[in-house]
C-alpha positions as CSV (number, residue, x, y, z in Angstrom):
1,M,24.5,1.0,24.1
2,G,21.1,2.6,23.3
3,Q,22.4,4.0,20.0
4,N,23.8,0.6,19.1
5,Q,20.5,-1.1,19.7
6,K,18.7,1.5,17.6
7,N,21.1,0.9,14.7
8,T,20.7,-2.9,15.1
9,H,16.9,-2.5,14.9
10,R,17.2,-0.2,11.8
11,Y,19.5,-2.6,10.0
12,R,17.3,-5.5,10.9
13,W,14.3,-3.6,9.5
14,V,16.1,-2.9,6.3
15,V,17.0,-6.6,5.8
16,T,13.5,-7.7,6.7
17,I,11.7,-5.3,4.4
18,T,14.1,-6.1,1.6
19,I,13.4,-9.8,1.8
20,W,9.6,-9.2,2.3
21,T,9.6,-7.0,-0.8
22,F,11.3,-9.6,-2.9
23,F,8.8,-12.3,-2.1
24,L,5.8,-10.0,-2.1
25,A,6.7,-8.6,-5.5
26,I,7.0,-12.1,-7.0
27,L,3.7,-13.3,-5.4
28,L,1.7,-10.3,-6.5
29,S,3.2,-10.4,-10.0
30,I,2.3,-14.0,-10.4
31,V,-1.2,-13.4,-9.1
32,A,-1.8,-10.3,-11.3
33,Q,-0.4,-12.0,-14.4
34,L,-2.4,-15.2,-13.9
35,L,-5.6,-13.1,-13.3
36,F,-4.9,-10.9,-16.2
37,G,-4.1,-13.8,-18.5
38,S,-7.3,-15.7,-17.6
39,V,-9.4,-12.7,-18.6
40,E,-10.5,-12.5,-22.2
41,S,-12.5,-9.3,-22.0
42,F,-10.5,-6.1,-22.9
43,F,-12.6,-4.0,-20.5
44,I,-12.1,-6.3,-17.6
45,A,-8.4,-6.4,-18.3
46,V,-8.3,-2.6,-18.2
47,F,-10.4,-2.7,-15.0
48,I,-7.8,-5.0,-13.3
49,L,-5.0,-2.6,-14.5
50,L,-6.9,0.4,-12.9
51,I,-7.4,-1.5,-9.7
52,I,-3.6,-2.1,-9.4
53,I,-2.9,1.6,-10.1
54,F,-5.5,2.5,-7.4
55,I,-3.9,0.2,-4.9
56,G,-0.6,2.0,-5.3
57,I,-2.3,5.4,-5.0
58,F,-4.3,4.3,-1.9
59,F,-1.3,2.9,0.0
60,D,0.7,6.0,-0.9
61,M,-2.0,8.2,0.6
62,I,-2.1,6.0,3.8
63,G,1.6,6.2,4.2
64,I,1.6,10.0,3.9
65,A,-1.3,10.2,6.3
66,A,0.6,8.3,9.0
67,T,3.6,10.6,8.7
68,A,1.4,13.8,8.7
69,A,-1.0,12.8,11.5
70,D,-0.7,14.4,14.9
71,E,-0.6,12.2,18.0
72,V,-2.6,14.7,20.2
73,P,-6.1,14.1,18.8
74,L,-5.4,10.3,18.6
75,L,-4.3,10.3,22.3
76,A,-7.6,12.0,23.1
77,K,-9.6,9.5,21.1
78,A,-7.7,6.6,22.6
79,A,-8.4,8.0,26.1
80,K,-12.1,7.9,25.2
81,K,-11.7,4.4,23.9
82,V,-12.6,5.3,20.3
83,P,-12.3,2.1,18.2
84,G,-9.1,2.1,16.2
85,A,-7.5,5.0,18.0
86,R,-4.8,3.0,19.8
87,E,-4.0,1.2,16.6
88,A,-3.8,4.5,14.7
89,L,-1.5,5.9,17.4
90,F,0.7,2.8,17.0
91,L,1.0,3.5,13.2
92,V,1.7,7.2,13.7
93,R,4.5,6.4,16.3
94,N,6.0,3.9,13.8
95,A,5.3,6.1,10.8
96,D,8.8,5.7,9.3
97,R,8.4,1.9,9.0
98,F,4.7,2.0,8.1
99,A,5.3,4.7,5.4
100,N,8.2,2.7,4.1
101,F,6.0,-0.3,3.7
102,C,3.0,1.5,2.2
103,N,4.9,4.0,-0.1
104,D,8.0,2.1,-1.1
105,V,7.0,-1.6,-0.9
106,V,3.3,-1.6,-1.9
107,G,3.4,1.6,-3.9
108,D,6.4,0.7,-6.0
109,I,5.4,-2.9,-6.5
110,A,2.0,-1.7,-7.7
111,G,3.8,0.7,-10.1
112,I,5.9,-2.0,-11.5
113,I,3.0,-4.5,-11.9
114,S,0.8,-1.9,-13.6
115,G,3.6,-1.2,-16.1
116,V,3.9,-4.9,-16.8
117,L,0.2,-5.3,-17.2
118,G,0.1,-2.3,-19.5
119,A,2.7,-3.9,-21.7
120,L,0.8,-7.2,-21.7
121,L,-2.4,-5.4,-22.6
122,V,-0.7,-3.8,-25.6
123,I,0.7,-7.1,-26.7
124,R,-2.7,-8.7,-26.4
125,L,-4.2,-6.0,-28.6
126,F,-1.6,-6.6,-31.2
127,Q,-2.0,-10.4,-31.1
128,T,-5.8,-10.2,-31.5
129,G,-5.5,-7.8,-34.4
130,F,-7.6,-5.2,-32.6
131,I,-5.0,-2.6,-33.5
132,E,-2.0,-2.7,-35.8
133,E,1.4,-3.1,-34.2
134,N,2.8,0.4,-33.6
135,P,5.5,1.5,-31.1
136,M,3.6,4.7,-30.5
137,F,0.7,2.8,-28.9
138,S,3.1,1.3,-26.2
139,I,4.5,4.8,-25.6
140,V,1.0,6.3,-25.1
141,M,0.0,3.4,-22.8
142,T,3.1,4.1,-20.7
143,G,2.3,7.8,-20.6
144,F,-1.3,7.0,-19.6
145,I,-0.3,4.7,-16.7
146,S,2.3,7.2,-15.5
147,A,0.0,10.2,-15.7
148,L,-2.8,8.4,-13.9
149,T,-0.4,7.2,-11.1
150,V,1.3,10.5,-10.6
151,G,-2.0,12.5,-10.7
152,G,-3.7,10.1,-8.4
153,K,-0.9,10.2,-5.9
154,A,-0.9,14.0,-6.0
155,V,-4.6,14.0,-5.1
156,G,-3.9,11.3,-2.4
157,K,-1.1,13.3,-0.9
158,M,-3.3,16.4,-0.7
159,L,-6.0,14.5,1.1
160,A,-3.6,12.7,3.3
161,I,-2.1,16.0,4.6
162,E,-5.5,17.8,5.0
163,K,-7.3,14.8,6.6
164,S,-4.4,12.8,8.0
165,T,-6.1,11.9,11.4
166,E,-9.4,10.9,9.9
167,I,-7.8,8.8,7.1
168,I,-5.4,6.9,9.4
169,L,-8.2,6.3,12.0
170,S,-10.6,5.0,9.3
171,F,-7.9,2.8,8.0
172,T,-7.1,1.3,11.4
173,I,-10.8,0.7,12.1
174,V,-11.0,-1.5,9.0
175,L,-7.7,-3.3,9.9
176,T,-8.9,-4.0,13.4
177,R,-12.2,-5.5,12.1
178,V,-10.3,-7.7,9.7
179,E,-7.9,-8.6,12.4
180,A,-10.8,-9.7,14.7
181,I,-11.8,-12.2,12.0
182,L,-8.4,-13.7,11.4
183,P,-6.5,-15.9,13.9
184,G,-3.9,-14.1,16.0
185,R,-3.0,-10.4,16.0
186,I,-1.3,-10.3,12.6
187,F,-1.4,-6.5,12.1
188,F,-0.6,-4.9,15.4
189,G,0.6,-7.8,17.6
190,R,1.2,-6.9,21.2
191,N,3.0,-3.6,20.6
192,L,0.1,-1.3,21.0
193,P,0.3,1.6,23.5
194,P,-1.3,0.8,26.8
195,R,-4.9,1.6,27.5
196,R,-5.6,4.6,29.6
197,K,-7.9,4.0,32.5
């Protein structure tokens, strides 16, 4: 019975995250393209592209940190009522789902959007006559985006493994502060581990 419930929860998570990814990818693509299309400055357009790449790198690092973090120091911090410790413990105990969301959903969507924005940037340069149309420029742009993403994620993974507890704790502190402003408990709900007296 217990195994069947686990399998049911897993399948439900797969369906839920697939649907969320579909709508989130569409929403973020629309927002990014509208924002990118409304900007006339080449340097601001490049800046937007770099932000999208950085978002993918950042969330990849957070996902790795959650899987690499140790519960013991977080339990000690939670016992001392350190802000964000209970939330960090919650993320570490649900690292499979959290990492799936950060690395696969946000990370992959950011990668796809950055590729699309890179192509749009090249097309804009061709249309404005800033450069002559040349397939090599598109290839170089693709290589630049890929290299920056992979190199950034390599650095992020290194930091996430070395400083996993500090990273995940800092991240949850920010989330709890944002959550305190918003109505309801949209990030952690009521599933946090109980407080120790």
